[in-house]
Coordinates of C-alpha atoms in Angstrom, one line a residue:
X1 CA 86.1 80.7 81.1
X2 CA 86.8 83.6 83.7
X3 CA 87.0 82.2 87.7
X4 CA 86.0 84.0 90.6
X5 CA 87.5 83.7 93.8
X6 CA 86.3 81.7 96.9
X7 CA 87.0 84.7 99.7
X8 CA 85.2 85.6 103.8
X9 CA 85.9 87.5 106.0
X10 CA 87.0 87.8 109.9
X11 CA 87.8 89.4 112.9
X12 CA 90.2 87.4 114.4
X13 CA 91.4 89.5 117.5
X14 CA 94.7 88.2 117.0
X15 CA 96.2 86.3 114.2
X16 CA 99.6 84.8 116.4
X17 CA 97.4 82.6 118.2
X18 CA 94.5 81.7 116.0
X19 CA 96.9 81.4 112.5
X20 CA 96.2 77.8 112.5
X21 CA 92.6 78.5 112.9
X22 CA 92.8 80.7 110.2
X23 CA 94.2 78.0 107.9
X24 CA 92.5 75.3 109.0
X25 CA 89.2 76.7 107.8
X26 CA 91.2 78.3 104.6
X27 CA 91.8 74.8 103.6
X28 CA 88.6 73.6 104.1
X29 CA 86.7 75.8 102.2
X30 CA 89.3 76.1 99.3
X31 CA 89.5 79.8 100.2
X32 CA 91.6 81.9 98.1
X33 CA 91.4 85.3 100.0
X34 CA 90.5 85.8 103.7
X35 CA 90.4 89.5 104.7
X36 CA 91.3 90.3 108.3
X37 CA 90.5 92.8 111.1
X38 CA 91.8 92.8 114.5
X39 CA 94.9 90.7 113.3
X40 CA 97.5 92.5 115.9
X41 CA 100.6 92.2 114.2
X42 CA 103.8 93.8 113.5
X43 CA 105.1 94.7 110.2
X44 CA 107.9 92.4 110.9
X45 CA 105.7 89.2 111.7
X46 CA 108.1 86.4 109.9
X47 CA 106.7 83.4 111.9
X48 CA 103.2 83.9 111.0
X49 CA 104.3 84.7 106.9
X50 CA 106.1 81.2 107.2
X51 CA 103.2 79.6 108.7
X52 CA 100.9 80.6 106.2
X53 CA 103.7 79.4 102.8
X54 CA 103.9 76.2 104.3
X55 CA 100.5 75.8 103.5
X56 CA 100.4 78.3 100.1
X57 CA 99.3 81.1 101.5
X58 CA 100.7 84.8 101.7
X59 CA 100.0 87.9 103.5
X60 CA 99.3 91.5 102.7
X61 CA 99.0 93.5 106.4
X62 CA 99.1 96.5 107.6
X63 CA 99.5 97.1 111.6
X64 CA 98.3 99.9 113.9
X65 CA 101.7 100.6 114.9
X66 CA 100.4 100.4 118.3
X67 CA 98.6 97.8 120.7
X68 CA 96.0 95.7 118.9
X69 CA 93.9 96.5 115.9
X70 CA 95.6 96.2 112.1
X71 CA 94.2 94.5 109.1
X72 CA 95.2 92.2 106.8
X73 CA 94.6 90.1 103.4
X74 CA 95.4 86.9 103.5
X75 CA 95.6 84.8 99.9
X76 CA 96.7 82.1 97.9
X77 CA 100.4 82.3 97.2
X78 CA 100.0 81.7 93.5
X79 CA 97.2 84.3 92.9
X80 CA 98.5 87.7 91.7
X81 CA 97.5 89.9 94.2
X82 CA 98.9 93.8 94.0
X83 CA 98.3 96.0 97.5
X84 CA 97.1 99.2 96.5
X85 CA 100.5 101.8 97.9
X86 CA 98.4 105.2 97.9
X87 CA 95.4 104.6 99.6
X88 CA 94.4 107.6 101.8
X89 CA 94.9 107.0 105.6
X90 CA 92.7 108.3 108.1
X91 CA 93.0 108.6 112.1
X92 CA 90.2 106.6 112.7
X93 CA 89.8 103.9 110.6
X94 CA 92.3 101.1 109.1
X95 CA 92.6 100.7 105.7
X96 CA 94.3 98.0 103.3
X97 CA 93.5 97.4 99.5
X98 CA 94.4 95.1 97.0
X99 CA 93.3 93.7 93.8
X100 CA 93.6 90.4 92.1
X101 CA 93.4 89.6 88.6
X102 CA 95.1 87.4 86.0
X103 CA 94.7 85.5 82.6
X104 CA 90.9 83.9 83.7
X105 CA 90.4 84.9 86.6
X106 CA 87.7 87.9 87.6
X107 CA 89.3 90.9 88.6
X108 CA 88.7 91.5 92.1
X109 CA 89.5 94.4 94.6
X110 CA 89.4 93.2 98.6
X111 CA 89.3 96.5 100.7
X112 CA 89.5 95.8 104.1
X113 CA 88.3 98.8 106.1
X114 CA 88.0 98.8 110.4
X115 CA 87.1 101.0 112.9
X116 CA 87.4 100.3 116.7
X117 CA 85.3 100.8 119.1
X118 CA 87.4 102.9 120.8
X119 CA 88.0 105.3 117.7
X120 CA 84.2 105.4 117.0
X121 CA 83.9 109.0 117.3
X122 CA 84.2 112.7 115.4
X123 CA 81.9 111.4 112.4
X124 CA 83.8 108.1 111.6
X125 CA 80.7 106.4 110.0
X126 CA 80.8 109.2 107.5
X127 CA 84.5 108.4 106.9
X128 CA 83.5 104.8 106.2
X129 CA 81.1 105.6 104.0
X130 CA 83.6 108.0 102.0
X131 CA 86.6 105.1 101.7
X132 CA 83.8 102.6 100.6
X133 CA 82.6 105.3 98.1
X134 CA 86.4 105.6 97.0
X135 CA 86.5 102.0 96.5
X136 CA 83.0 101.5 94.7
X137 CA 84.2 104.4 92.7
X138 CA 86.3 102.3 90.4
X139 CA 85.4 99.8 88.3
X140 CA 84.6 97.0 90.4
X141 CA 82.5 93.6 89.7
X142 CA 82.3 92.3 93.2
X143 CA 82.3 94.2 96.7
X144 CA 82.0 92.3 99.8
X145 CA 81.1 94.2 103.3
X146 CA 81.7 92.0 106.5

């Protein structure tokens, strides 16, 4: 029998201090991915990654490089989740990508595409539109939009 995943989606407008947040309603609703906008991290956030194994969880991020913004998948430790390494980067939106898939479970891609408010100009929505195309290009069984 082939399982899906249990997986939401937030803005969390700051991961440091709402990681036990994030958790707590991980565990609660036997979630096995949780994608992220807004998380504000660094690429070297060590506390937060050992927060989240304590408690089975790992995380795929990428950060802004500057104040605020950055996204993120969050997902169960044991699940094989590979980040996609070539997806395009634009100016104006924030992009991670990563699929899961293993002996019965449903192969799943997570793309986890934001846009600030503050970055909302020079035709962004049709930039959107072209990385969701790019993702609902491939083969894909699921997509989820939050």
């Amino acid at each position: 029998a082939v399982v899906s995943t249990q997986s939401t989606g937030t803005n969390c407008c700051s991961l440091r201090n709402k990681v036990f947040d994030v958790l707590e309603s991980a565990l609660e609703q036997d979630l096995d991915v949780i994608c992220l906008t807004e998380t504000w991290l660094h690429e070297d956030e060590k506390a937060i990654r050992r927060e989240l194994e304590e408690y089975g969880y790992s995380l795929l991020s990428k950060s802004r490089g500057s104040r605020g913004g950055g996204v993120g998948i969050i997902f169960k430790s044991h699940l094989n989740l590979t980040q996609r390494k070539k997806s395009k980067q634009y100016k104006s939106l924030e992009y991670i990508e990563a699929t899961i898939s293993g002996k019965h479970l449903q192969r799943t891609t997570f793309a986890v595409i934001y846009s600030s408010p503050t970055r909302r100009k020079n035709n962004t929505f049709w930039r959107v539109q072209r990385v969701v195309g790019l993702v609902l290009g491939r083969r894909i069984t699921r997509f989820v939009l939050s």
